[in-house]
């Protein structure tokens, strides 16, 4: 009976997702209905208890504060001046403007942690400039989508906070583990751009010598440093305080929100209308995250109560997959689910099932979470429901079609898979810094 109910849970889950219903209500509804069939009304006591545990989790307080920090930064327009300076710094190189987008996206990722803010900000800044200089439109949208998606991997990131909570890891330790693969991914994007623009010069023409000469190199370097200092101070304030043991990640999120607020004052962008928008957007994003958390808790509570974790273990052993077979099965599921639902749903569904199984095979939870975080970049880029694709479509000119966007992200999805493979082969990329810090 239990096996049939578990199978029905996933059949209903797929059906609910394909019909376009909100993930939170699909997960919560399935958990409630199957729970009533399995246990009766007492299932609601279990679900409410799990919800209460989530509500009283101190570590999750970091979510609204990091979101507020990101919104302050977006409205402070901190990326504008930095992009303007960096594009002159690299504009004389083929593909240099696209490289500038990646570099600014990397810095912006370390100060926001929200993909929507990064993609839209860099899209509004970069897409018109790249298209005006004759860049290939597919490369242009691919660069913006891929660069903007770094915000969910490079800390501080709300995804890492939730992953650490579910994996029972230190948030600071997972932040450290995510930095090397995040920077490696940024480097891989840069190398790809430079190589392709060298092979196909028409994809990314260099700025004219006359235009570059119009602004002295010393002025460009000075403006770059000036515009780089505020975000770097914010990064040091948040991550530095965590890694030096001055604050917990939750306390650091408050530090980050305060520093981001000061930047809105410094850039003279603060007003009551901006404050209202920041608080409203923070409330919406936080509510979305927690509603999905509650729905996922209902789903996983019932799944575990029916013995779903034991069933998965038996299935893996029956298939003879072994240690690495189970690991790659998890990665395959993460990738496929990324085409249909966002990262928070994937973490809520996959982690409770596979973390105990893979831990029993000897994998460290830090390694599992780190690898998953890298691969989850694809969930923003893979059609049909990649959020970064829709963000980009909302800001590109009419002649850039959704087909161009889909084609543009393919190389970057392959790069993400390649970097994930490197992290699998060389686990120290994930665990090296975190283990050294622990020592």
Short mmCIF file of C-alpha atoms in Angstrom, two decimals:
data_model
loop_
_atom_site.label_atom_id
_atom_site.label_comp_id
_atom_site.label_asym_id
_atom_site.label_seq_id
_atom_site.Cartn_x
_atom_site.Cartn_y
_atom_site.Cartn_z
CA UNK A 1 0.00 0.00 0.00
CA UNK A 2 2.75 2.46 1.00
CA UNK A 3 4.68 1.78 -2.21
CA UNK A 4 1.58 2.60 -4.27
CA UNK A 5 1.03 5.86 -2.37
CA UNK A 6 4.68 6.88 -2.90
CA UNK A 7 4.39 6.24 -6.65
CA UNK A 8 1.13 8.22 -6.74
CA UNK A 9 2.89 11.14 -5.02
CA UNK A 10 5.38 11.47 -7.88
CA UNK A 11 2.74 10.88 -10.57
CA UNK A 12 0.65 13.71 -9.09
CA UNK A 13 3.77 15.87 -8.71
CA UNK A 14 4.64 15.54 -12.41
CA UNK A 15 1.01 16.13 -13.37
CA UNK A 16 0.76 19.23 -11.20
CA UNK A 17 3.95 20.72 -12.61
CA UNK A 18 2.98 20.02 -16.22
CA UNK A 19 -0.38 21.72 -15.74
CA UNK A 20 1.37 24.85 -14.51
CA UNK A 21 0.13 24.98 -10.93
CA UNK A 22 2.32 26.78 -8.33
CA UNK A 23 4.95 24.44 -6.89
CA UNK A 24 4.18 25.27 -3.26
CA UNK A 25 0.52 24.28 -3.57
CA UNK A 26 1.31 21.21 -5.65
CA UNK A 27 3.73 19.92 -2.99
CA UNK A 28 1.53 20.89 -0.05
CA UNK A 29 -1.65 19.58 -1.67
CA UNK A 30 -0.14 16.22 -2.60
CA UNK A 31 1.36 15.81 0.88
CA UNK A 32 -1.97 16.61 2.54
CA UNK A 33 -4.12 14.38 0.33
CA UNK A 34 -1.78 11.35 0.39
CA UNK A 35 -1.22 11.90 4.12
CA UNK A 36 -4.96 11.75 4.81
CA UNK A 37 -5.20 8.52 2.83
CA UNK A 38 -2.22 7.04 4.68
CA UNK A 39 -2.87 8.25 8.26
CA UNK A 40 -6.10 10.20 8.35
CA UNK A 41 -6.52 13.72 9.84
CA UNK A 42 -3.59 13.20 12.23
CA UNK A 43 -1.26 13.97 9.30
CA UNK A 44 -1.96 17.67 9.85
CA UNK A 45 -0.36 17.49 13.29
CA UNK A 46 2.84 16.21 11.66
CA UNK A 47 2.76 18.86 8.91
CA UNK A 48 2.11 21.73 11.35
CA UNK A 49 4.94 20.52 13.60
CA UNK A 50 7.34 20.52 10.64
CA UNK A 51 6.16 23.99 9.64
CA UNK A 52 6.71 25.27 13.16
CA UNK A 53 10.25 23.86 13.16
CA UNK A 54 10.91 25.80 9.95
CA UNK A 55 9.43 29.02 11.35
CA UNK A 56 11.62 28.84 14.46
CA UNK A 57 14.85 28.11 12.54
CA UNK A 58 17.10 31.07 13.41
CA UNK A 59 19.34 30.53 10.38
CA UNK A 60 16.49 31.25 7.96
CA UNK A 61 16.26 34.83 9.27
CA UNK A 62 19.16 35.49 6.87
CA UNK A 63 16.83 35.06 3.87
CA UNK A 64 14.80 38.30 4.17
CA UNK A 65 17.90 40.27 5.18
CA UNK A 66 19.98 39.08 2.21
CA UNK A 67 17.00 39.75 -0.07
CA UNK A 68 16.68 43.26 1.37
CA UNK A 69 20.41 43.79 0.81
CA UNK A 70 20.02 42.74 -2.83
CA UNK A 71 17.09 45.11 -3.37
CA UNK A 72 18.96 48.05 -1.84
CA UNK A 73 21.89 47.33 -4.17
CA UNK A 74 19.69 47.06 -7.23
CA UNK A 75 18.08 50.43 -6.59
CA UNK A 76 21.40 52.05 -5.68
CA UNK A 77 22.50 51.35 -9.30
CA UNK A 78 25.91 50.35 -8.01
CA UNK A 79 26.60 48.24 -11.12
CA UNK A 80 26.10 51.14 -13.55
CA UNK A 81 29.32 53.02 -12.87
CA UNK A 82 31.34 49.81 -12.56
CA UNK A 83 30.16 48.49 -15.94
CA UNK A 84 30.81 51.82 -17.64
CA UNK A 85 34.41 51.81 -16.38
CA UNK A 86 35.13 48.12 -17.03
CA UNK A 87 33.78 48.26 -20.60
CA UNK A 88 36.43 50.87 -21.47
CA UNK A 89 39.06 48.79 -19.69
CA UNK A 90 38.36 45.69 -21.84
CA UNK A 91 36.62 47.25 -24.85
CA UNK A 92 39.74 47.16 -27.01
CA UNK A 93 39.78 43.34 -26.95
CA UNK A 94 37.55 41.18 -29.12
CA UNK A 95 34.75 40.06 -26.87
CA UNK A 96 35.92 42.57 -24.26
CA UNK A 97 32.47 44.04 -23.64
CA UNK A 98 31.03 40.57 -23.01
CA UNK A 99 33.92 39.88 -20.63
CA UNK A 100 33.05 43.13 -18.85
CA UNK A 101 29.49 41.83 -18.37
CA UNK A 102 30.82 38.61 -16.80
CA UNK A 103 33.25 40.44 -14.51
CA UNK A 104 30.66 42.94 -13.29
CA UNK A 105 28.13 40.10 -12.91
CA UNK A 106 30.64 38.23 -10.73
CA UNK A 107 31.13 41.22 -8.45
CA UNK A 108 27.39 41.88 -8.43
CA UNK A 109 26.73 38.20 -7.63
CA UNK A 110 28.85 38.50 -4.50
CA UNK A 111 26.67 41.39 -3.31
CA UNK A 112 23.14 40.32 -4.24
CA UNK A 113 22.47 36.58 -4.27
CA UNK A 114 19.28 37.04 -6.31
CA UNK A 115 19.29 36.03 -9.97
CA UNK A 116 16.36 38.21 -11.02
CA UNK A 117 18.09 41.37 -9.81
CA UNK A 118 21.40 40.41 -11.46
CA UNK A 119 19.95 39.38 -14.85
CA UNK A 120 17.70 42.41 -15.18
CA UNK A 121 20.36 44.88 -13.98
CA UNK A 122 23.09 43.50 -16.24
CA UNK A 123 20.62 43.08 -19.10
CA UNK A 124 19.53 46.70 -18.96
CA UNK A 125 23.16 47.81 -18.77
CA UNK A 126 24.84 45.35 -21.12
CA UNK A 127 22.41 44.23 -23.84
CA UNK A 128 21.92 47.66 -25.50
CA UNK A 129 25.68 48.33 -25.44
CA UNK A 130 26.70 44.93 -26.84
CA UNK A 131 24.10 45.01 -29.60
CA UNK A 132 25.06 48.59 -30.50
CA UNK A 133 28.68 47.49 -31.00
CA UNK A 134 27.60 44.64 -33.29
CA UNK A 135 27.88 41.70 -30.91
CA UNK A 136 26.18 38.46 -31.88
CA UNK A 137 22.71 38.58 -30.32
CA UNK A 138 22.84 34.96 -29.14
CA UNK A 139 26.18 35.50 -27.42
CA UNK A 140 24.83 38.72 -25.90
CA UNK A 141 21.79 37.16 -24.23
CA UNK A 142 23.77 34.05 -23.26
CA UNK A 143 26.37 36.15 -21.46
CA UNK A 144 23.77 38.17 -19.58
CA UNK A 145 21.73 35.11 -18.52
CA UNK A 146 24.79 33.07 -17.49
CA UNK A 147 26.53 35.95 -15.73
CA UNK A 148 23.36 36.96 -13.91
CA UNK A 149 22.78 33.40 -12.71
CA UNK A 150 26.09 33.44 -10.80
CA UNK A 151 24.23 35.29 -8.06
CA UNK A 152 22.71 32.08 -6.75
CA UNK A 153 26.10 30.33 -6.39
CA UNK A 154 28.61 32.94 -5.28
CA UNK A 155 27.93 33.82 -1.61
CA UNK A 156 26.11 35.38 0.04
CA UNK A 157 23.24 33.42 -1.51
CA UNK A 158 19.82 32.51 -0.14
CA UNK A 159 20.10 29.16 -1.96
CA UNK A 160 23.20 28.28 0.05
CA UNK A 161 21.46 29.31 3.28
CA UNK A 162 18.54 26.96 2.61
CA UNK A 163 20.82 24.15 1.39
CA UNK A 164 22.94 24.41 4.53
CA UNK A 165 19.83 24.34 6.69
CA UNK A 166 18.51 21.19 5.02
CA UNK A 167 21.90 19.46 4.97
CA UNK A 168 22.60 20.47 8.60
CA UNK A 169 25.81 22.20 7.53
CA UNK A 170 27.44 25.40 8.69
CA UNK A 171 26.28 28.22 6.38
CA UNK A 172 29.73 29.79 6.57
CA UNK A 173 31.36 26.50 5.59
CA UNK A 174 29.07 26.13 2.56
CA UNK A 175 29.74 29.76 1.62
CA UNK A 176 33.46 28.97 1.59
CA UNK A 177 32.89 25.81 -0.45
CA UNK A 178 30.92 27.73 -3.10
CA UNK A 179 33.50 30.46 -3.75
CA UNK A 180 36.07 28.42 -5.80
CA UNK A 181 33.52 26.81 -8.19
CA UNK A 182 31.77 30.17 -8.57
CA UNK A 183 34.99 31.90 -9.59
CA UNK A 184 35.94 28.91 -11.77
CA UNK A 185 32.61 29.19 -13.58
CA UNK A 186 33.17 32.92 -14.13
CA UNK A 187 36.66 32.18 -15.50
CA UNK A 188 35.30 29.46 -17.81
CA UNK A 189 32.70 31.89 -19.22
CA UNK A 190 35.44 34.45 -19.84
CA UNK A 191 37.70 31.95 -21.61
CA UNK A 192 34.80 30.77 -23.79
CA UNK A 193 33.99 34.35 -24.83
CA UNK A 194 37.59 35.21 -25.69
CA UNK A 195 38.16 31.98 -27.64
CA UNK A 196 34.91 32.22 -29.64
CA UNK A 197 35.41 35.92 -30.43
CA UNK A 198 38.95 35.11 -31.60
CA UNK A 199 37.63 32.35 -33.87
CA UNK A 200 34.63 34.44 -34.97
CA UNK A 201 35.67 38.14 -34.82
CA UNK A 202 32.23 39.23 -35.99
CA UNK A 203 30.67 37.82 -32.81
CA UNK A 204 32.36 40.39 -30.56
CA UNK A 205 34.05 43.31 -32.34
CA UNK A 206 36.48 45.44 -30.35
CA UNK A 207 35.69 49.07 -29.67
CA UNK A 208 37.33 51.51 -32.07
CA UNK A 209 40.73 52.92 -31.11
CA UNK A 210 39.33 56.44 -31.40
CA UNK A 211 36.58 55.77 -28.87
CA UNK A 212 38.97 54.12 -26.43
CA UNK A 213 41.50 56.95 -26.82
CA UNK A 214 38.77 59.50 -26.01
CA UNK A 215 38.98 58.44 -22.36
CA UNK A 216 42.54 58.30 -20.95
CA UNK A 217 43.58 54.94 -19.55
CA UNK A 218 44.47 56.53 -16.20
CA UNK A 219 40.94 57.90 -15.89
CA UNK A 220 39.44 54.51 -16.74
CA UNK A 221 41.56 52.73 -14.12
CA UNK A 222 40.78 55.39 -11.53
CA UNK A 223 37.01 55.17 -12.15
CA UNK A 224 37.15 51.36 -12.10
CA UNK A 225 38.85 51.35 -8.72
CA UNK A 226 36.51 54.01 -7.33
CA UNK A 227 33.42 52.10 -8.49
CA UNK A 228 34.86 48.79 -7.28
CA UNK A 229 35.55 49.94 -3.73
CA UNK A 230 31.92 50.14 -2.43
CA UNK A 231 30.90 46.61 -3.52
CA UNK A 232 34.23 45.19 -2.32
CA UNK A 233 33.70 46.80 1.09
CA UNK A 234 30.25 45.24 1.19
CA UNK A 235 31.66 41.81 0.29
CA UNK A 236 34.36 42.14 2.96
CA UNK A 237 31.78 43.36 5.47
CA UNK A 238 29.51 40.36 4.93
CA UNK A 239 31.80 37.46 4.05
CA UNK A 240 34.79 38.76 5.99
CA UNK A 241 32.79 39.04 9.20
CA UNK A 242 31.59 35.43 8.77
CA UNK A 243 34.94 33.88 7.89
CA UNK A 244 36.80 35.73 10.65
CA UNK A 245 34.25 34.53 13.19
CA UNK A 246 33.06 38.04 14.10
CA UNK A 247 29.42 37.31 13.18
CA UNK A 248 27.22 34.37 12.37
CA UNK A 249 25.81 34.23 8.79
CA UNK A 250 22.46 35.45 10.13
CA UNK A 251 24.07 38.43 11.85
CA UNK A 252 26.18 39.09 8.73
CA UNK A 253 23.00 39.32 6.65
CA UNK A 254 21.95 42.21 8.89
CA UNK A 255 25.37 43.82 8.41
CA UNK A 256 24.99 43.43 4.65
CA UNK A 257 21.52 44.97 4.59
CA UNK A 258 22.77 47.94 6.65
CA UNK A 259 25.84 48.48 4.44
CA UNK A 260 23.69 48.24 1.30
CA UNK A 261 21.36 50.86 2.82
CA UNK A 262 24.38 53.13 3.39
CA UNK A 263 25.34 52.68 -0.28
CA UNK A 264 21.91 53.95 -1.37
CA UNK A 265 22.66 57.07 0.69
CA UNK A 266 26.18 57.35 -0.74
CA UNK A 267 24.90 57.08 -4.33
CA UNK A 268 22.06 59.52 -3.49
CA UNK A 269 19.35 57.06 -4.52
CA UNK A 270 17.50 56.84 -1.22
CA UNK A 271 13.94 58.11 -1.01
CA UNK A 272 10.69 56.87 0.53
CA UNK A 273 9.42 55.47 -2.78
CA UNK A 274 12.62 53.43 -3.22
CA UNK A 275 12.38 52.22 0.39
CA UNK A 276 8.77 51.15 -0.17
CA UNK A 277 9.74 49.21 -3.32
CA UNK A 278 12.66 47.49 -1.56
CA UNK A 279 10.57 46.42 1.43
CA UNK A 280 7.67 45.28 -0.78
CA UNK A 281 9.90 43.22 -3.09
CA UNK A 282 11.67 41.72 -0.06
CA UNK A 283 8.33 40.70 1.46
CA UNK A 284 7.19 39.09 -1.81
CA UNK A 285 10.42 37.11 -2.32
CA UNK A 286 10.57 36.00 1.31
CA UNK A 287 6.92 34.92 1.27
CA UNK A 288 7.51 32.93 -1.92
CA UNK A 289 10.50 31.13 -0.37
CA UNK A 290 8.67 30.24 2.85
CA UNK A 291 5.44 29.15 1.18
CA UNK A 292 7.48 26.71 -0.94
CA UNK A 293 9.31 25.59 2.22
CA UNK A 294 6.01 24.83 3.94
CA UNK A 295 4.62 22.95 0.93
CA UNK A 296 7.83 20.98 0.57
CA UNK A 297 7.80 20.12 4.28
CA UNK A 298 4.31 18.65 3.88
CA UNK A 299 5.45 16.60 0.88
CA UNK A 300 8.68 15.28 2.42
CA UNK A 301 7.03 14.56 5.80
CA UNK A 302 4.52 12.24 4.13
CA UNK A 303 7.14 10.78 1.80
CA UNK A 304 9.45 9.88 4.67
CA UNK A 305 6.58 8.69 6.83
CA UNK A 306 5.55 6.23 4.12
CA UNK A 307 9.10 4.87 4.00
CA UNK A 308 10.02 6.61 0.74
CA UNK A 309 13.68 6.96 1.72
CA UNK A 310 13.91 3.21 2.40
CA UNK A 311 12.20 2.52 -0.91
CA UNK A 312 14.76 4.65 -2.79
CA UNK A 313 17.65 2.83 -1.09
CA UNK A 314 16.16 -0.54 -2.05
CA UNK A 315 15.62 0.64 -5.63
CA UNK A 316 19.20 1.87 -5.98
CA UNK A 317 20.56 -1.41 -4.63
CA UNK A 318 18.20 -3.46 -6.83
CA UNK A 319 19.42 -1.57 -9.90
CA UNK A 320 23.02 -2.27 -8.87
CA UNK A 321 23.97 1.40 -9.28
CA UNK A 322 26.44 1.45 -6.42
CA UNK A 323 28.02 4.52 -4.85
CA UNK A 324 28.73 6.56 -7.97
CA UNK A 325 25.63 5.36 -9.78
CA UNK A 326 23.45 6.76 -6.99
CA UNK A 327 25.44 10.00 -7.03
CA UNK A 328 25.04 10.52 -10.78
CA UNK A 329 21.37 9.54 -10.55
CA UNK A 330 20.89 12.43 -8.11
CA UNK A 331 22.69 14.84 -10.47
CA UNK A 332 20.59 13.66 -13.41
CA UNK A 333 17.39 14.23 -11.42
CA UNK A 334 18.60 17.71 -10.39
CA UNK A 335 19.33 18.60 -14.02
CA UNK A 336 15.99 17.30 -15.37
CA UNK A 337 13.96 18.91 -12.58
CA UNK A 338 15.78 22.17 -13.34
CA UNK A 339 13.96 22.32 -16.69
CA UNK A 340 10.61 22.49 -14.91
CA UNK A 341 10.91 23.91 -11.38
CA UNK A 342 13.14 26.37 -9.56
CA UNK A 343 16.06 25.58 -7.28
CA UNK A 344 14.16 25.77 -4.00
CA UNK A 345 11.73 23.05 -5.07
CA UNK A 346 14.60 20.87 -6.28
CA UNK A 347 16.47 21.21 -2.98
CA UNK A 348 13.31 20.45 -1.00
CA UNK A 349 12.55 17.31 -3.05
CA UNK A 350 16.02 15.90 -3.74
CA UNK A 351 17.95 16.57 -0.52
CA UNK A 352 15.67 14.68 1.92
CA UNK A 353 15.75 11.64 -0.37
CA UNK A 354 19.39 11.51 -1.49
CA UNK A 355 21.39 13.10 1.35
CA UNK A 356 20.90 10.15 3.75
CA UNK A 357 21.51 7.64 0.94
CA UNK A 358 24.70 9.25 -0.35
CA UNK A 359 25.96 9.90 3.18
CA UNK A 360 25.63 6.18 3.87
CA UNK A 361 27.92 5.59 0.88
CA UNK A 362 30.59 7.83 2.40
CA UNK A 363 30.00 11.11 0.56
CA UNK A 364 30.32 14.21 2.74
CA UNK A 365 27.26 16.42 2.92
CA UNK A 366 29.43 19.44 2.09
CA UNK A 367 30.57 17.77 -1.15
CA UNK A 368 27.00 16.78 -2.11
CA UNK A 369 25.64 20.27 -1.40
CA UNK A 370 28.53 21.98 -3.21
CA UNK A 371 28.21 19.89 -6.37
CA UNK A 372 24.44 20.34 -6.36
CA UNK A 373 24.84 24.12 -5.99
CA UNK A 374 27.06 24.28 -9.07
CA UNK A 375 24.73 22.18 -11.22
CA UNK A 376 21.68 24.12 -10.03
CA UNK A 377 22.94 27.05 -12.11
CA UNK A 378 21.35 25.23 -15.05
CA UNK A 379 17.84 25.48 -13.59
CA UNK A 380 17.86 29.20 -14.47
CA UNK A 381 19.04 28.58 -18.03
CA UNK A 382 17.33 25.42 -19.26
CA UNK A 383 14.06 25.74 -21.18
CA UNK A 384 11.15 25.63 -21.01
CA UNK A 385 10.96 27.25 -17.54
CA UNK A 386 14.41 28.79 -16.91
CA UNK A 387 13.72 32.03 -15.04
CA UNK A 388 16.75 33.85 -16.45
CA UNK A 389 15.39 33.26 -19.96
CA UNK A 390 12.13 35.01 -19.10
CA UNK A 391 13.94 37.85 -17.33
CA UNK A 392 16.05 38.36 -20.45
CA UNK A 393 13.07 38.18 -22.81
CA UNK A 394 11.36 40.95 -20.84
CA UNK A 395 14.20 43.41 -21.54
CA UNK A 396 15.62 42.48 -24.99
CA UNK A 397 14.62 44.44 -28.13
CA UNK A 398 11.93 42.88 -30.37
CA UNK A 399 14.38 41.51 -32.96
CA UNK A 400 15.93 39.21 -30.30
CA UNK A 401 13.56 36.24 -30.20
CA UNK A 402 13.06 33.56 -27.56
CA UNK A 403 14.72 31.17 -30.04
CA UNK A 404 17.85 33.36 -29.96
CA UNK A 405 17.81 33.24 -26.17
CA UNK A 406 17.47 29.45 -26.11
CA UNK A 407 20.35 29.06 -28.57
CA UNK A 408 22.47 31.56 -26.71
CA UNK A 409 22.37 29.71 -23.40
CA UNK A 410 23.32 26.26 -24.77
CA UNK A 411 27.13 26.77 -24.61
CA UNK A 412 26.86 28.14 -21.07
CA UNK A 413 24.76 25.18 -19.90
CA UNK A 414 27.48 22.90 -21.31
CA UNK A 415 30.13 24.94 -19.48
CA UNK A 416 28.22 24.54 -16.20
CA UNK A 417 28.08 20.77 -16.77
CA UNK A 418 31.82 20.81 -17.53
CA UNK A 419 32.67 22.72 -14.34
CA UNK A 420 30.41 20.35 -12.37
CA UNK A 421 32.36 17.42 -13.84
CA UNK A 422 35.65 19.09 -12.80
CA UNK A 423 34.34 19.49 -9.26
CA UNK A 424 33.35 15.81 -9.21
CA UNK A 425 36.80 14.72 -10.44
CA UNK A 426 38.68 17.17 -8.17
CA UNK A 427 36.62 17.37 -4.94
CA UNK A 428 39.13 19.75 -3.35
CA UNK A 429 37.62 22.51 -5.51
CA UNK A 430 34.56 22.20 -3.30
CA UNK A 431 35.98 21.05 0.03
CA UNK A 432 39.48 22.54 0.03
CA UNK A 433 38.85 26.03 1.40
CA UNK A 434 36.12 24.90 3.76
CA UNK A 435 38.30 22.17 5.29
CA UNK A 436 41.27 24.54 5.70
CA UNK A 437 39.05 27.09 7.43
CA UNK A 438 37.69 24.38 9.74
CA UNK A 439 41.22 23.43 10.73
#
